[in-house]
Coordinates of C-alpha atoms and ligand atoms in Angstrom, one line a residue:
M1 CA 3.7 7.0 12.3
A2 CA 3.3 9.1 9.2
L3 CA 0.3 8.8 6.8
R4 CA 0.6 10.0 3.2
V5 CA -2.0 10.1 0.3
G6 CA -1.2 9.9 -3.4
V7 CA -3.2 10.2 -6.6
G8 CA -2.6 8.8 -10.1
F9 CA -4.2 9.0 -13.5
D10 CA -3.5 7.4 -16.8
S11 CA -5.2 6.9 -20.2
H12 CA -4.3 4.9 -23.4
R13 CA -5.8 4.3 -26.8
L14 CA -7.2 0.9 -27.8
A15 CA -6.2 -0.8 -30.9
P16 CA -6.8 -4.2 -32.5
G17 CA -4.2 -6.9 -32.3
R18 CA -3.0 -6.0 -28.8
P19 CA -3.6 -7.9 -25.5
L20 CA -5.7 -6.1 -23.0
L21 CA -4.1 -6.0 -19.6
L22 CA -5.7 -4.2 -16.6
G23 CA -4.1 -4.4 -13.2
G24 CA -1.8 -7.1 -14.5
V25 CA -4.7 -9.3 -15.6
R26 CA -5.3 -10.4 -19.2
I27 CA -8.9 -9.5 -20.1
P28 CA -10.4 -11.2 -23.2
H29 CA -11.3 -8.5 -25.7
D30 CA -10.9 -7.8 -29.4
R31 CA -8.4 -4.9 -28.8
G32 CA -5.8 -3.9 -26.3
L33 CA -4.2 -0.7 -24.9
V34 CA -1.4 0.9 -26.9
G35 CA 1.6 2.2 -25.0
H36 CA 5.4 2.2 -24.9
S37 CA 4.9 -0.6 -22.3
D38 CA 1.9 -2.9 -22.3
G39 CA -0.4 0.1 -21.7
D40 CA -1.9 -1.1 -18.5
V41 CA -3.7 2.1 -17.4
V42 CA -4.6 0.7 -13.9
I43 CA -1.0 -0.2 -13.0
H44 CA 0.3 3.1 -14.4
A45 CA -2.2 5.1 -12.3
V46 CA -1.3 3.0 -9.2
I47 CA 2.4 3.5 -9.7
D48 CA 2.0 7.3 -9.9
A49 CA -0.2 7.3 -6.8
L50 CA 2.4 5.3 -4.8
L51 CA 5.3 7.5 -6.0
G52 CA 3.3 10.6 -5.3
A53 CA 2.5 9.5 -1.8
A54 CA 6.1 8.6 -1.0
G55 CA 7.6 11.7 -2.7
R56 CA 9.5 9.5 -5.1
G57 CA 8.8 11.2 -8.4
N58 CA 6.6 9.9 -11.2
I59 CA 6.4 7.0 -13.6
G60 CA 7.9 8.9 -16.5
E61 CA 11.0 9.6 -14.4
W62 CA 11.4 5.9 -13.4
F63 CA 10.5 4.4 -16.8
P64 CA 10.9 6.9 -19.6
D65 CA 9.0 6.1 -22.8
T66 CA 12.1 7.1 -24.7
D67 CA 14.0 4.2 -23.2
E68 CA 13.9 1.1 -25.3
A69 CA 14.5 -1.0 -22.2
F70 CA 10.9 -0.4 -21.3
A71 CA 9.4 -1.1 -24.8
G72 CA 6.7 -3.6 -24.3
A73 CA 7.4 -3.8 -20.6
D74 CA 5.3 -5.9 -18.3
S75 CA 3.7 -3.2 -16.1
A76 CA 3.2 -5.6 -13.2
A77 CA 7.0 -6.0 -13.1
L78 CA 7.4 -2.2 -13.1
L79 CA 5.0 -1.9 -10.2
A80 CA 6.9 -4.6 -8.4
R81 CA 10.1 -2.6 -8.8
V82 CA 8.5 0.6 -7.5
W83 CA 6.9 -1.2 -4.6
E84 CA 10.2 -2.9 -3.7
D85 CA 11.9 0.5 -3.5
L86 CA 9.1 2.0 -1.3
A87 CA 8.8 -1.1 0.9
Q88 CA 12.6 -1.0 1.5
R89 CA 12.1 2.6 2.7
G90 CA 9.5 1.4 5.2
W91 CA 6.3 2.3 3.4
R92 CA 3.3 0.0 3.9
L93 CA 0.1 0.2 1.9
V94 CA -3.0 1.1 4.0
N95 CA -5.4 0.9 1.1
L96 CA -5.7 1.5 -2.7
D97 CA -8.8 2.6 -4.5
C98 CA -9.1 2.7 -8.3
V99 CA -11.6 3.7 -10.9
V100 CA -11.3 2.2 -14.4
V101 CA -13.2 4.0 -17.1
A102 CA -14.0 1.6 -20.0
Q103 CA -17.0 1.4 -22.2
R104 CA -16.4 -2.2 -23.0
P105 CA -15.7 -5.0 -22.3
R106 CA -17.7 -5.3 -19.1
L107 CA -15.1 -5.5 -16.3
T108 CA -17.2 -6.6 -13.4
P109 CA -16.4 -10.4 -14.0
H110 CA -12.7 -9.5 -13.7
L111 CA -12.6 -7.3 -10.7
R112 CA -11.7 -10.0 -8.1
A113 CA -8.9 -11.2 -10.3
I114 CA -7.5 -7.6 -10.7
Q115 CA -7.8 -6.9 -6.9
K116 CA -6.1 -10.2 -6.1
R117 CA -3.2 -9.5 -8.5
L118 CA -2.7 -5.9 -7.3
A119 CA -2.9 -7.1 -3.6
G120 CA -0.3 -9.8 -4.4
L121 CA 2.0 -7.2 -6.1
L122 CA 1.7 -4.9 -3.1
G123 CA 1.9 -7.5 -0.3
C124 CA -1.4 -6.7 1.3
P125 CA -4.8 -8.4 1.9
R126 CA -7.2 -8.3 -1.1
G127 CA -9.6 -6.3 1.1
N128 CA -7.2 -3.4 1.1
V129 CA -7.5 -3.0 -2.7
S130 CA -10.6 -1.7 -4.4
V131 CA -11.2 -1.5 -8.2
K132 CA -14.4 0.0 -9.5
P133 CA -15.5 0.0 -13.2
K134 CA -17.2 2.9 -14.8
T135 CA -18.5 3.4 -18.3
A136 CA -17.8 6.7 -20.0
D137 CA -21.0 8.3 -21.0
A138 CA -20.3 11.5 -22.9
L139 CA -16.6 11.3 -22.7
G140 CA -15.8 11.1 -26.4
L141 CA -12.9 8.8 -27.0
L142 CA -13.7 6.7 -23.9
E143 CA -17.4 6.5 -24.7
R144 CA -16.7 5.3 -28.3
G145 CA -14.5 2.6 -26.9
E146 CA -11.4 4.0 -28.4
G147 CA -9.5 4.2 -25.2
M148 CA -9.5 3.6 -21.5
A149 CA -8.5 5.6 -18.4
A150 CA -7.8 4.9 -14.8
F151 CA -7.7 6.9 -11.5
A152 CA -6.0 5.6 -8.4
V153 CA -5.8 6.9 -4.8
V154 CA -3.5 5.3 -2.2
L155 CA -3.0 5.8 1.5
V156 CA 0.4 4.6 2.7
E157 CA 2.1 4.8 6.1
V158 CA 5.6 4.6 7.5
T159 CA 6.8 4.2 11.0
E160 CA 9.9 6.4 10.7
P161 CA 9.7 8.9 7.7
A162 CA 13.0 8.9 5.9
E163 CA 14.3 11.5 3.5
A164 CA 12.5 10.7 0.2
G165 CA 15.6 11.3 -1.9
P166 CA 15.7 12.2 -5.5
P167 CA 13.6 10.1 -7.9
P168 CA 15.8 7.8 -10.0
A169 CA 16.5 8.7 -13.6
G170 CA 15.3 5.7 -15.5
A171 CA 15.8 3.1 -12.8
P172 CA 15.5 2.8 -9.1
D173 CA 18.5 4.0 -7.1
Ligands
MG1 MG1 0.6 4.8 -19.2

């Protein structure tokens, strides 16, 4: 049995007229995150943590922001693709821990829904997924509510470690 840890980070600007998606959950707010995809900072951080743990590259290699195929992409679907690749290689999630940095809206009422969605996407019990909100005192753009950021750490395990293989260029191999 091999255990591997991975870390991920992401941040995006907020703008009016965009839906706010965090961890694949629509959060009521007067603005949303701007990105090539839907800007879901939580899922992007989780994807990078998973890919890092498994030695499978990074989100930019899988889903380049220069590729129109991923314009407006549903980040939950991107996570599902990444996790399918890792699960096929025998990886299992031990646990996921995330911090979401957001001045507003208040995320506490939405944490259970986010944890449930992430656990569903990763095929694990909800208790294996933690999502913690933090406000952003003294962090400039974040404090002024002009953006959001997320950090993620994962622990994954595999019974028989396989050769990680090269990360795919734009799509899973
Ligand atoms: Mg991103």
